[in-house]
Coordinates of C-alpha atoms and ligand atoms in Angstrom, one line a residue:
Chain A
L1 CA 120.0 -46.7 85.9
G2 CA 122.9 -48.6 84.3
E3 CA 123.9 -50.2 87.6
R4 CA 120.3 -51.4 88.1
K5 CA 120.5 -53.1 84.7
D6 CA 123.7 -54.8 85.8
I7 CA 122.2 -56.1 89.0
T8 CA 119.2 -57.3 87.1
S9 CA 121.2 -59.2 84.6
E10 CA 123.3 -60.8 87.3
I11 CA 120.1 -61.9 89.1
L12 CA 118.7 -63.3 85.9
D13 CA 122.0 -65.1 85.1
D14 CA 122.0 -66.7 88.6
L15 CA 118.4 -67.7 88.2
E16 CA 119.0 -69.3 84.8
E17 CA 121.9 -71.2 86.3
L18 CA 119.8 -72.4 89.2
L19 CA 117.0 -73.6 86.9
L20 CA 119.4 -75.5 84.6
L21 CA 121.3 -77.0 87.5
S22 CA 118.0 -78.4 88.8
D23 CA 117.5 -80.4 85.6
I24 CA 114.6 -78.2 84.5
G25 CA 116.0 -78.4 81.0
V26 CA 117.0 -75.9 78.3
T27 CA 113.6 -75.4 76.6
T28 CA 111.6 -75.0 79.8
T29 CA 114.3 -72.7 81.3
M30 CA 114.4 -70.5 78.2
R31 CA 110.6 -70.3 78.2
I32 CA 110.6 -69.2 81.9
M33 CA 113.4 -66.7 81.4
N34 CA 111.9 -65.2 78.3
G35 CA 108.6 -64.8 80.0
L36 CA 110.4 -63.2 83.0
R37 CA 112.4 -60.7 80.9
D38 CA 109.1 -59.8 79.1
K39 CA 107.4 -59.1 82.4
L40 CA 110.4 -57.0 83.6
R41 CA 110.4 -55.0 80.4
K42 CA 106.8 -54.2 80.8
N43 CA 107.3 -53.4 84.5
E44 CA 104.9 -56.1 85.5
I45 CA 107.4 -57.2 88.0
R46 CA 108.5 -54.3 90.2
D47 CA 112.1 -55.3 90.9
A48 CA 114.6 -58.0 90.1
C49 CA 114.6 -59.2 93.7
F50 CA 111.0 -60.3 93.3
V51 CA 112.0 -62.5 90.5
R52 CA 112.7 -65.7 92.4
G53 CA 109.4 -65.6 94.3
F54 CA 107.6 -65.0 91.0
I55 CA 109.2 -68.0 89.3
R56 CA 108.7 -70.2 92.3
S57 CA 105.0 -69.6 92.3
E58 CA 104.9 -70.1 88.5
I59 CA 106.5 -73.5 88.9
E60 CA 104.2 -74.3 91.8
S61 CA 101.2 -73.6 89.6
I62 CA 102.5 -75.8 86.8
L63 CA 103.0 -78.6 89.3
N64 CA 99.5 -78.2 90.9
Y65 CA 98.1 -80.3 88.2
G66 CA 95.8 -83.1 89.4
S67 CA 95.1 -83.7 93.0
I68 CA 95.7 -87.0 94.8
D69 CA 92.7 -88.7 96.3
T70 CA 90.4 -88.8 93.3
L71 CA 91.2 -92.2 91.9
W72 CA 89.8 -95.1 93.7
E73 CA 86.5 -94.3 95.4
D74 CA 84.4 -95.0 92.3
H75 CA 84.8 -98.7 91.7
D76 CA 84.7 -102.1 93.5
P77 CA 87.8 -103.4 95.2
P78 CA 90.5 -104.4 94.5
H79 CA 92.0 -101.1 93.6
I80 CA 94.8 -102.1 91.2
I81 CA 98.0 -100.2 90.8
M82 CA 100.6 -101.1 88.2
V83 CA 104.2 -99.7 88.6
V84 CA 106.4 -99.2 85.7
G85 CA 109.7 -97.5 84.7
V86 CA 113.3 -98.0 83.6
N87 CA 115.9 -100.1 85.4
G88 CA 116.9 -99.3 88.9
V89 CA 114.7 -96.2 89.5
G90 CA 113.0 -97.6 92.7
K91 CA 109.8 -99.4 91.5
T92 CA 110.0 -102.3 93.9
T93 CA 111.0 -100.2 96.9
T94 CA 108.2 -97.7 96.1
I95 CA 105.7 -100.5 95.9
A96 CA 106.8 -101.6 99.4
K97 CA 106.3 -98.0 100.6
L98 CA 102.9 -97.8 99.0
A99 CA 101.9 -101.1 100.6
R100 CA 103.0 -99.9 104.0
H101 CA 101.0 -96.7 103.5
Y102 CA 97.8 -98.6 102.7
R103 CA 98.5 -101.2 105.5
D104 CA 98.6 -98.2 107.9
Q105 CA 95.1 -97.4 106.8
G106 CA 94.0 -100.9 107.6
K107 CA 93.7 -102.0 104.0
T108 CA 94.5 -105.5 102.8
V109 CA 97.3 -105.3 100.3
F110 CA 98.4 -107.9 97.8
L111 CA 101.6 -107.6 95.7
A112 CA 102.2 -109.2 92.3
A113 CA 105.8 -110.3 91.6
G114 CA 105.7 -109.2 88.0
D115 CA 109.4 -109.0 87.5
T116 CA 110.1 -112.6 86.5
F117 CA 113.4 -111.8 84.8
R118 CA 115.9 -110.1 87.0
A119 CA 118.0 -112.1 89.5
G120 CA 116.6 -111.9 93.0
A121 CA 113.6 -109.8 92.0
I122 CA 110.9 -112.1 93.3
Q123 CA 112.8 -112.7 96.5
Q124 CA 113.2 -108.9 96.9
L125 CA 109.5 -108.3 96.7
Q126 CA 108.8 -111.3 99.0
E127 CA 111.1 -109.9 101.6
W128 CA 109.3 -106.6 101.4
G129 CA 105.9 -108.3 101.6
K130 CA 106.9 -109.9 104.9
R131 CA 108.1 -106.6 106.3
V132 CA 105.0 -104.6 105.4
N133 CA 102.5 -107.5 105.9
A134 CA 101.3 -107.9 102.3
E135 CA 100.7 -111.2 100.5
V136 CA 102.9 -111.7 97.5
I137 CA 101.5 -113.5 94.4
S138 CA 104.4 -115.0 92.4
Q139 CA 105.3 -117.8 90.0
A140 CA 108.6 -119.4 89.1
E141 CA 111.4 -117.1 87.9
G142 CA 111.2 -116.9 84.1
S143 CA 107.5 -117.3 83.9
D144 CA 105.3 -115.0 81.8
P145 CA 104.6 -111.7 83.7
S146 CA 101.1 -111.6 82.2
A147 CA 100.4 -115.0 83.8
V148 CA 101.5 -113.7 87.2
A149 CA 99.4 -110.5 86.7
W150 CA 96.3 -112.6 85.8
D151 CA 96.8 -114.8 88.8
A152 CA 97.3 -111.9 91.1
V153 CA 94.1 -110.1 90.0
A154 CA 92.2 -113.4 90.4
A155 CA 93.6 -113.9 93.9
A156 CA 93.0 -110.3 94.9
K157 CA 89.3 -110.5 93.8
S158 CA 88.5 -113.9 95.2
R159 CA 90.2 -113.1 98.6
H160 CA 88.8 -109.6 98.8
A161 CA 92.0 -107.6 98.9
D162 CA 91.5 -103.9 99.0
I163 CA 94.6 -103.1 97.0
L164 CA 96.7 -105.0 94.5
I165 CA 100.1 -103.5 93.4
I166 CA 101.8 -105.0 90.4
D167 CA 105.6 -104.9 90.2
T168 CA 107.1 -105.0 86.7
A169 CA 110.6 -105.5 85.5
G170 CA 112.7 -102.5 84.8
R171 CA 112.9 -101.9 81.0
L172 CA 114.3 -99.2 78.8
H173 CA 111.6 -97.3 76.9
T174 CA 113.6 -98.0 73.7
Q175 CA 113.3 -101.7 74.0
F176 CA 110.4 -102.6 71.7
N177 CA 109.7 -106.1 72.8
L178 CA 109.8 -105.2 76.5
M179 CA 107.4 -102.3 75.9
E180 CA 105.1 -104.8 74.0
E181 CA 105.4 -107.1 77.0
L182 CA 104.2 -104.2 79.3
K183 CA 101.2 -103.5 77.1
K184 CA 100.3 -107.2 77.3
V185 CA 100.4 -107.1 81.1
H186 CA 98.2 -104.0 81.0
R187 CA 95.7 -105.7 78.6
V188 CA 95.6 -109.0 80.7
V189 CA 94.8 -107.1 83.9
G190 CA 92.0 -105.3 82.1
K191 CA 90.6 -108.6 80.8
N192 CA 90.4 -110.0 84.3
M193 CA 88.9 -106.8 85.7
P194 CA 87.4 -104.2 83.3
G195 CA 88.7 -100.8 84.1
A196 CA 91.9 -102.1 85.8
P197 CA 94.6 -101.2 86.3
H198 CA 93.0 -98.2 88.0
E199 CA 96.4 -96.5 88.5
I200 CA 99.6 -96.8 86.5
L201 CA 102.5 -95.2 88.3
L202 CA 105.6 -94.3 86.3
V203 CA 108.6 -94.2 88.6
L204 CA 111.3 -91.6 87.8
D205 CA 114.6 -91.2 89.5
A206 CA 115.3 -87.6 90.6
T207 CA 119.0 -87.9 89.5
T208 CA 117.9 -88.5 85.9
G209 CA 118.4 -85.8 83.4
Q210 CA 116.5 -85.0 80.2
N211 CA 116.1 -88.7 79.3
A212 CA 113.2 -88.7 81.8
V213 CA 111.2 -86.7 79.3
A214 CA 111.6 -89.5 76.7
Q215 CA 110.8 -92.1 79.4
A216 CA 107.6 -90.4 80.4
R217 CA 106.5 -89.9 76.8
L218 CA 107.1 -93.5 75.6
F219 CA 105.8 -95.2 78.8
S220 CA 102.6 -93.0 78.5
E221 CA 102.2 -94.0 74.8
A222 CA 102.5 -97.7 75.8
V223 CA 100.2 -97.8 78.8
R224 CA 97.8 -95.3 80.4
V225 CA 100.2 -93.8 82.9
T226 CA 98.1 -91.9 85.5
G227 CA 100.8 -90.4 87.7
I228 CA 104.5 -90.2 88.6
A229 CA 106.5 -91.3 91.6
L230 CA 109.7 -89.3 91.9
T231 CA 112.3 -91.2 93.9
K232 CA 115.7 -90.5 95.6
L233 CA 114.9 -86.8 96.4
D234 CA 116.9 -87.4 99.6
G235 CA 120.0 -87.0 97.5
T236 CA 121.3 -83.7 96.1
A237 CA 119.4 -83.9 92.7
K238 CA 116.5 -81.5 92.5
G239 CA 114.3 -83.5 90.1
G240 CA 113.4 -80.5 88.0
I241 CA 112.7 -82.9 85.1
V242 CA 109.1 -83.3 86.4
I243 CA 108.3 -79.7 85.5
S244 CA 108.3 -80.1 81.7
I245 CA 106.7 -83.6 82.1
V246 CA 103.8 -82.3 84.1
N247 CA 103.4 -79.3 81.8
D248 CA 103.7 -81.0 78.5
L249 CA 102.2 -84.5 79.2
K250 CA 99.6 -83.4 81.8
L251 CA 100.9 -86.2 84.1
P252 CA 100.6 -85.4 87.8
V253 CA 103.3 -86.2 90.3
R254 CA 101.6 -88.3 93.0
Y255 CA 104.5 -89.3 95.4
I256 CA 108.1 -88.6 96.2
G257 CA 110.6 -91.1 97.6
I258 CA 112.9 -89.7 100.2
G259 CA 114.8 -92.7 101.3
E260 CA 115.2 -96.5 101.3
R261 CA 112.9 -97.4 104.2
M262 CA 109.2 -98.4 104.0
D263 CA 108.2 -95.0 105.6
D264 CA 110.1 -92.9 103.1
L265 CA 107.2 -92.0 100.9
R266 CA 105.4 -88.7 100.8
D267 CA 102.4 -87.3 98.9
F268 CA 103.8 -84.8 96.4
D269 CA 103.4 -81.2 97.5
P270 CA 104.0 -78.7 94.7
R271 CA 104.7 -75.9 97.2
T272 CA 107.5 -77.7 99.1
F273 CA 109.0 -79.0 95.9
A274 CA 109.1 -75.6 94.2
A275 CA 110.6 -74.0 97.3
A276 CA 113.3 -76.7 97.5
L277 CA 114.4 -75.8 94.0
F278 CA 115.6 -72.5 95.3
E279 CA 117.4 -73.8 98.4
Chain B
N1 CA 120.4 -81.5 65.0
L2 CA 123.5 -79.6 65.8
T3 CA 125.1 -79.8 62.4
D4 CA 121.9 -78.3 60.8
R5 CA 121.7 -75.6 63.4
L6 CA 125.4 -74.6 62.8
Q7 CA 124.9 -74.7 59.0
S8 CA 122.2 -72.0 59.3
V9 CA 124.3 -70.0 61.8
F10 CA 127.2 -69.8 59.3
K11 CA 125.2 -69.4 56.1
T12 CA 126.8 -66.1 55.3
L13 CA 130.4 -67.1 56.0
R14 CA 132.4 -68.5 53.1
G15 CA 135.7 -70.3 52.7
H16 CA 139.0 -68.4 53.2
A17 CA 137.4 -66.4 56.0
K18 CA 138.7 -66.7 59.5
L19 CA 136.7 -67.9 62.5
T20 CA 136.5 -64.8 64.7
E21 CA 135.1 -64.3 68.2
G22 CA 132.2 -62.5 66.6
N23 CA 131.2 -65.0 64.0
I24 CA 131.5 -68.1 66.2
A25 CA 129.7 -66.5 69.2
E26 CA 126.4 -67.7 67.7
A27 CA 127.8 -71.1 66.9
L28 CA 129.1 -71.5 70.4
R29 CA 125.7 -70.6 71.8
E30 CA 124.2 -73.5 69.7
V31 CA 126.9 -75.9 71.0
R32 CA 126.2 -74.8 74.6
L33 CA 122.5 -75.5 74.1
A34 CA 123.3 -79.0 72.6
L35 CA 125.6 -79.9 75.5
L36 CA 123.0 -78.7 78.2
E37 CA 120.3 -80.7 76.4
A38 CA 122.7 -83.7 76.6
D39 CA 122.9 -83.3 80.4
V40 CA 126.4 -82.0 80.6
N41 CA 126.8 -80.0 83.8
F42 CA 126.2 -76.3 83.5
K43 CA 129.7 -75.3 84.9
V44 CA 131.4 -78.0 82.8
V45 CA 129.7 -76.6 79.7
K46 CA 131.0 -73.1 80.5
R47 CA 134.6 -74.2 80.9
F48 CA 134.3 -76.4 77.8
I49 CA 132.9 -73.6 75.6
N50 CA 135.7 -71.3 76.7
Q51 CA 138.3 -73.9 75.7
V52 CA 136.7 -74.4 72.3
Q53 CA 136.6 -70.7 71.8
E54 CA 140.3 -70.4 72.5
R55 CA 141.0 -73.2 70.0
A56 CA 138.6 -71.9 67.3
V57 CA 139.3 -68.2 67.2
G58 CA 141.8 -67.3 64.5
K59 CA 141.5 -70.6 62.7
E60 CA 141.1 -70.4 59.0
V61 CA 138.0 -71.9 57.5
F62 CA 139.2 -74.9 55.4
K63 CA 138.1 -75.1 51.8
S64 CA 136.9 -78.6 52.2
L65 CA 134.6 -77.9 55.2
T66 CA 131.8 -75.4 55.8
P67 CA 132.4 -73.1 58.8
G68 CA 129.7 -75.1 60.7
Q69 CA 131.5 -78.3 60.0
Q70 CA 134.8 -76.7 61.1
V71 CA 133.4 -75.7 64.4
I72 CA 131.9 -79.2 64.9
K73 CA 135.2 -80.7 64.1
I74 CA 136.9 -78.6 66.8
V75 CA 134.2 -79.2 69.3
H76 CA 134.3 -83.0 68.6
E77 CA 138.1 -83.1 68.9
E78 CA 138.0 -81.1 72.1
L79 CA 135.3 -83.4 73.5
V80 CA 137.3 -86.5 72.7
D81 CA 140.4 -85.0 74.3
L82 CA 138.4 -84.3 77.4
L83 CA 136.7 -87.7 77.6
G84 CA 140.1 -89.4 77.5
R85 CA 141.9 -90.5 74.4
E86 CA 144.2 -93.0 76.1
K87 CA 142.6 -96.4 76.6
A88 CA 142.7 -97.1 80.4
A89 CA 143.3 -100.7 81.2
M90 CA 142.2 -102.5 84.3
V91 CA 144.9 -102.5 87.0
R92 CA 146.1 -105.8 88.6
A93 CA 147.8 -106.1 91.9
P94 CA 151.6 -107.0 92.0
M95 CA 150.7 -110.0 94.2
P96 CA 147.3 -111.8 93.8
P97 CA 144.5 -111.5 94.6
T98 CA 143.6 -108.3 92.9
V99 CA 140.8 -106.5 94.6
V100 CA 138.2 -104.6 92.5
M101 CA 135.6 -102.5 94.4
L102 CA 132.4 -101.2 92.8
V103 CA 130.7 -98.2 94.4
G104 CA 128.0 -95.8 93.5
L105 CA 124.5 -94.5 94.0
Q106 CA 121.4 -96.7 94.5
G107 CA 120.3 -98.5 91.4
S108 CA 123.2 -97.5 89.2
G109 CA 124.0 -101.1 88.1
K110 CA 126.8 -102.2 90.5
T111 CA 125.6 -105.7 91.2
T112 CA 125.0 -106.4 87.5
S113 CA 128.3 -104.9 86.6
C114 CA 130.1 -107.0 89.2
A115 CA 128.7 -110.1 87.6
K116 CA 129.7 -108.9 84.1
L117 CA 133.2 -108.3 85.3
A118 CA 133.5 -111.7 86.9
K119 CA 132.3 -113.4 83.8
T120 CA 134.8 -111.6 81.7
F121 CA 137.7 -112.3 84.1
K122 CA 136.7 -116.0 84.0
K123 CA 136.8 -116.1 80.2
E124 CA 140.3 -114.5 80.4
G125 CA 141.4 -117.5 82.5
R126 CA 141.4 -115.7 85.8
Q127 CA 139.8 -117.1 89.0
P128 CA 137.4 -114.5 90.2
M129 CA 135.2 -114.5 93.3
L130 CA 132.3 -112.2 94.1
V131 CA 131.8 -110.7 97.6
A132 CA 128.3 -109.9 98.7
A133 CA 128.9 -106.8 100.9
D134 CA 125.4 -105.3 100.5
I135 CA 123.7 -106.3 103.8
Y136 CA 121.0 -103.6 103.5
R137 CA 118.9 -104.1 100.4
P138 CA 116.3 -106.9 100.7
A139 CA 117.5 -110.0 98.8
A140 CA 120.7 -108.2 97.5
I141 CA 122.7 -111.3 98.5
D142 CA 120.2 -113.6 96.7
Q143 CA 120.7 -111.4 93.6
L144 CA 124.4 -111.8 93.7
K145 CA 124.3 -115.5 94.5
T146 CA 121.9 -116.1 91.6
L147 CA 124.2 -114.3 89.2
G148 CA 127.2 -116.2 90.6
T149 CA 125.4 -119.5 89.8
Q150 CA 124.6 -118.3 86.3
I151 CA 128.2 -117.6 85.5
D152 CA 129.7 -120.3 87.7
V153 CA 131.7 -118.0 89.9
P154 CA 131.9 -118.4 93.7
V155 CA 130.1 -115.9 95.8
Y156 CA 131.4 -115.1 99.3
A157 CA 128.2 -114.3 101.3
P158 CA 128.4 -114.7 105.1
G159 CA 125.0 -113.0 105.4
T160 CA 123.4 -109.8 106.7
D161 CA 124.5 -110.2 110.3
I162 CA 128.1 -109.3 109.6
N163 CA 129.1 -105.8 108.8
P164 CA 130.3 -105.0 105.3
V165 CA 133.9 -104.1 106.3
E166 CA 134.3 -107.4 108.0
I167 CA 132.7 -109.2 105.0
C168 CA 135.2 -107.7 102.6
E169 CA 138.2 -108.3 104.9
S170 CA 137.3 -112.0 105.5
G171 CA 136.3 -112.4 101.8
L172 CA 139.8 -111.3 100.9
A173 CA 141.4 -113.7 103.4
A174 CA 139.2 -116.6 102.1
A175 CA 140.3 -115.7 98.5
K176 CA 144.0 -115.9 99.5
R177 CA 143.4 -119.4 101.0
E178 CA 141.5 -120.7 98.0
G179 CA 143.8 -119.6 95.1
I180 CA 141.3 -116.9 93.9
D181 CA 143.2 -114.3 91.9
T182 CA 140.5 -111.6 91.6
V183 CA 138.1 -110.4 94.3
I184 CA 135.2 -108.3 93.2
L185 CA 133.4 -106.4 96.0
D186 CA 129.8 -105.6 95.4
T187 CA 128.9 -102.7 97.8
A188 CA 125.5 -101.4 98.7
G189 CA 124.2 -98.3 96.8
R190 CA 124.4 -95.2 98.9
L191 CA 124.1 -91.4 98.8
H192 CA 127.4 -89.5 98.4
I193 CA 126.1 -87.2 101.3
D194 CA 125.6 -90.1 103.7
R195 CA 128.7 -89.6 105.9
A196 CA 128.4 -92.9 107.8
L197 CA 128.0 -95.0 104.6
M198 CA 130.8 -93.1 102.8
D199 CA 133.0 -93.9 105.8
E200 CA 132.1 -97.5 105.5
L201 CA 133.5 -97.5 102.0
R202 CA 136.7 -95.8 103.2
N203 CA 137.1 -98.5 105.8
I204 CA 136.6 -101.2 103.2
K205 CA 139.2 -99.5 101.1
S206 CA 141.8 -99.3 103.9
K207 CA 141.2 -103.0 104.9
T208 CA 141.3 -104.5 101.4
N209 CA 143.6 -102.1 99.4
P210 CA 141.8 -102.4 96.1
S211 CA 143.7 -102.0 92.8
E212 CA 140.5 -100.6 91.3
I213 CA 137.8 -98.5 92.9
L214 CA 135.2 -98.1 90.1
L215 CA 132.4 -95.6 90.4
V216 CA 129.4 -97.1 88.7
A217 CA 127.3 -94.3 87.2
D218 CA 124.0 -94.3 85.3
A219 CA 124.4 -92.8 81.8
M220 CA 121.1 -91.0 82.2
T221 CA 122.3 -89.0 85.2
G222 CA 121.7 -85.3 84.9
Q223 CA 123.3 -82.2 86.5
D224 CA 123.9 -84.0 89.8
A225 CA 126.6 -86.1 88.2
V226 CA 129.3 -83.7 89.2
N227 CA 128.2 -83.7 92.9
I228 CA 128.2 -87.5 93.0
A229 CA 131.5 -88.0 91.2
Q230 CA 133.3 -85.3 93.1
S231 CA 132.2 -86.7 96.5
F232 CA 133.1 -90.3 95.7
N233 CA 136.4 -89.2 94.3
N234 CA 137.2 -87.0 97.2
D235 CA 136.4 -89.7 99.7
L236 CA 137.9 -92.7 97.9
D237 CA 140.3 -91.5 95.1
I238 CA 138.5 -93.7 92.6
S239 CA 140.6 -95.3 89.9
G240 CA 137.9 -95.2 87.2
V241 CA 134.3 -95.2 86.1
I242 CA 131.8 -97.7 84.7
L243 CA 129.0 -96.0 82.8
T244 CA 125.9 -98.1 82.7
K245 CA 122.7 -98.3 80.7
L246 CA 124.3 -96.9 77.6
D247 CA 122.0 -99.2 75.6
G248 CA 119.3 -96.6 76.2
D249 CA 118.9 -93.3 74.3
A250 CA 120.3 -91.0 77.0
R251 CA 122.8 -88.6 75.4
G252 CA 125.2 -89.3 78.2
G253 CA 126.5 -85.9 79.0
A254 CA 127.2 -87.2 82.5
A255 CA 130.3 -88.9 81.0
L256 CA 131.8 -85.5 80.3
S257 CA 130.7 -84.0 83.7
I258 CA 132.3 -86.9 85.6
K259 CA 135.5 -87.0 83.6
S260 CA 135.8 -83.3 83.8
V261 CA 135.5 -83.0 87.6
T262 CA 137.4 -86.1 88.6
G263 CA 140.0 -86.5 85.9
K264 CA 139.5 -90.2 86.3
P265 CA 139.1 -92.4 83.2
I266 CA 135.8 -94.0 82.1
K267 CA 137.1 -97.5 81.7
L268 CA 134.0 -99.6 80.8
V269 CA 130.4 -99.2 79.7
G270 CA 127.3 -101.3 80.4
M271 CA 125.3 -102.1 77.3
G272 CA 122.5 -104.2 78.6
E273 CA 120.8 -106.1 81.4
K274 CA 122.1 -109.5 80.4
L275 CA 125.6 -110.6 81.5
D276 CA 127.3 -109.8 78.2
P277 CA 130.7 -108.2 78.9
L278 CA 131.1 -104.6 79.8
E279 CA 132.4 -102.9 76.7
V280 CA 135.5 -100.7 76.3
F281 CA 134.8 -97.0 76.5
H282 CA 135.0 -95.3 73.1
P283 CA 135.5 -91.5 73.6
D284 CA 134.9 -90.7 69.9
R285 CA 131.5 -92.5 69.9
M286 CA 130.6 -90.9 73.2
A287 CA 131.5 -87.5 71.8
S288 CA 129.2 -87.9 68.8
R289 CA 126.4 -89.3 71.0
I290 CA 126.7 -86.3 73.4
L291 CA 126.6 -83.8 70.5
G292 CA 123.5 -85.5 69.2
Ligands
GTP301 N1 118.1 -93.0 98.6 C1 117.0 -93.6 98.0 N2 117.2 -94.8 97.5 C2 116.1 -95.3 96.9 C3 114.8 -94.7 96.9 N3 113.9 -95.5 96.3 C4 114.6 -96.7 96.0 N4 115.9 -96.5 96.4 C5 117.0 -97.5 96.2 O1 117.2 -97.7 94.9 C6 117.7 -99.0 94.6 C7 116.9 -99.6 93.5 O2 115.6 -99.8 94.0 P1 114.6 -100.9 93.4 O3 113.3 -100.8 94.1 O4 115.2 -102.2 93.4 O5 114.4 -100.3 91.9 P2 113.7 -101.0 90.7 O6 113.2 -99.9 89.9 O7 112.6 -101.9 91.2 O8 114.8 -101.8 90.0 P3 114.7 -102.9 88.8 O9 113.6 -103.8 89.2 O10 116.0 -103.6 88.8 O11 114.5 -102.1 87.6 C8 117.6 -99.7 95.9 O12 118.9 -99.7 96.5 C9 116.7 -98.9 96.7 O13 116.9 -99.0 98.1 C10 114.7 -93.4 97.5 O14 113.7 -92.7 97.5 N5 115.8 -92.9 98.0
GTP302 N1 119.5 -101.7 80.2 C1 120.5 -101.9 81.1 N2 120.1 -102.2 82.4 C2 121.1 -102.4 83.3 C3 122.5 -102.2 83.0 N3 123.2 -102.4 84.1 C4 122.3 -102.7 85.1 N4 121.0 -102.7 84.6 C5 119.8 -102.9 85.3 O1 119.6 -101.9 86.2 C6 118.9 -102.3 87.4 C7 119.8 -102.1 88.6 O2 120.9 -102.9 88.6 P1 121.6 -103.4 89.9 O3 122.8 -104.2 89.4 O4 120.7 -104.1 90.8 O5 122.1 -102.0 90.5 P2 122.8 -101.7 91.9 O6 123.7 -100.5 91.6 O7 123.5 -102.9 92.3 O8 121.6 -101.3 92.8 P3 121.7 -101.1 94.4 O9 122.5 -102.3 94.9 O10 120.3 -101.1 94.9 O11 122.4 -99.8 94.6 C8 118.7 -103.8 87.1 O12 117.4 -103.9 86.6 C9 119.7 -104.2 86.1 O13 119.3 -105.3 85.3 C10 122.8 -101.8 81.6 O14 124.0 -101.7 81.3 N5 121.8 -101.7 80.8
MG303 MG1 112.3 -104.0 90.8
MG304 MG1 123.3 -103.9 94.1

């Protein structure tokens, strides 16, 4: 009996290490481990070797929040998607992938060059626009992002685009003025088309640690984030930060980025994601 | 915060007592949690806690400090030691031009940091040149050229039809001809597990013999920091690290992870998107930030 206890505690230690190494975070890991120890004590789990499968399905059910195709069937076009997030996470590249995805469905896609600040940002989106065959609405570098957004909505409406995706500059959630700027873009879009933007995607980098939680919280407080795109899952990071974000903020993960090319976007699949945590 | 948590752990321990394995076990558990919450890598935390325990056990509790403060003091000192007390200067080549190569994962802040470095070198009276070796990312060359114009530093950019190794080699040759004394290589972001692209970096290194190979790492990186740092260091024998986006509120435990697995110094930190200079790394400030 003593040996079985040792095996169990070794299995539990390994599991705790795996969860922490996946960036699931201390609080969520402790909650999972305490719940697990509880079940083992009450003999609700037969054996320690069933532990991983049990946790995997628990994580999967947390991540099963919100399904994907529910958002844009209930309003007139254009369907407007705003993309936000901190610096360098993959917003512009994700927009290119989304544009490609909708172009493959035969939709007309417009892109708004809403990053009027960073060097080369407008050119970067224009280059992508050529590659995926989407029209890019832009103004001069340094112009007001809200003005670009307004123009883009007007153009998308008058020229009957199916989809408009609005790129925004990277910004830290701790930068008050930049978060206010983001709120203004959001308002202006809604003024030109009530109900828009219909989707606000927060882009998170899978290599990010616990700071992602603060990012999700503050971006959601500023604008009505409707979903997450988790990028760079083609690296070695597991992206476990999304688990507490989905659980606590009720924000679904919509897409994952698995590379730098326009085809490297996948719909989020909770089962595959949960399984990958244990590889 | 950690100080409060340690105060409550030690509320029954008074001055003149000794810190024993028993009475600091609870405290070390709290420190471990704080470090994990700060994104320090799991295995790095384990090693660190053992080191702290060795230093702390047997210590007398000073009259002027509470036991909790005593433990924090030991933890803080140990952290600063690990993060690197000695100020690591930027290396210059014995014969100009000095080559500085920036490498790292996608989006970590390499291009921006290249420009910040160039601007600083120029202010110091050096003659820097930027080399646009990222031929993959759309408009990467435009980005570097725009930054070069902003800071009035020449950008060597033969375009996307030339391979990056050749770009760096010929950039260095051009620099020698034109009296440039510092060449800054902006390389494309890449995954540490991309064998072909890591080999590209090794080729650039062998052809240009950089005095500095700086890993540019995002301060908000999580547990993966050790894998990234270890790979880049094994492949390139980096000379140091630039930690970016420290103007955010990430605790920055990645700094400890990276330093711990590579032994290489964190030389500079990025504190913003504008082209203000990279700042010198302060291990004591970083230690306090990590501990929260
Ligand atoms: N490996 C990998 N790289 C990615 C992925 N998504 C984006 N990238 C790369 O990450 C880097 C940054 O991408 P961007 O799209 O410019 O990121 P951003 O959020 O728009 O950046 P800012 O506008 O500067 O804040 C680029 O080198 C992209 O190719 C991904 O899923 N996997
Ligand atoms: N807040 C803040 N943003 C930064 C800092 N350094 C870089 N950035 C921003 O981070 C984003 C990515 O910077 P880049 O210089 O394009 O990163 P990169 O490593 O060259 O990206 P790739 O070439 O795609 O791998 C941009 O939005 C920069 O403005 C910093 O220290 N603080
Ligand atoms: Mg962008
Ligand atoms: Mg770059």
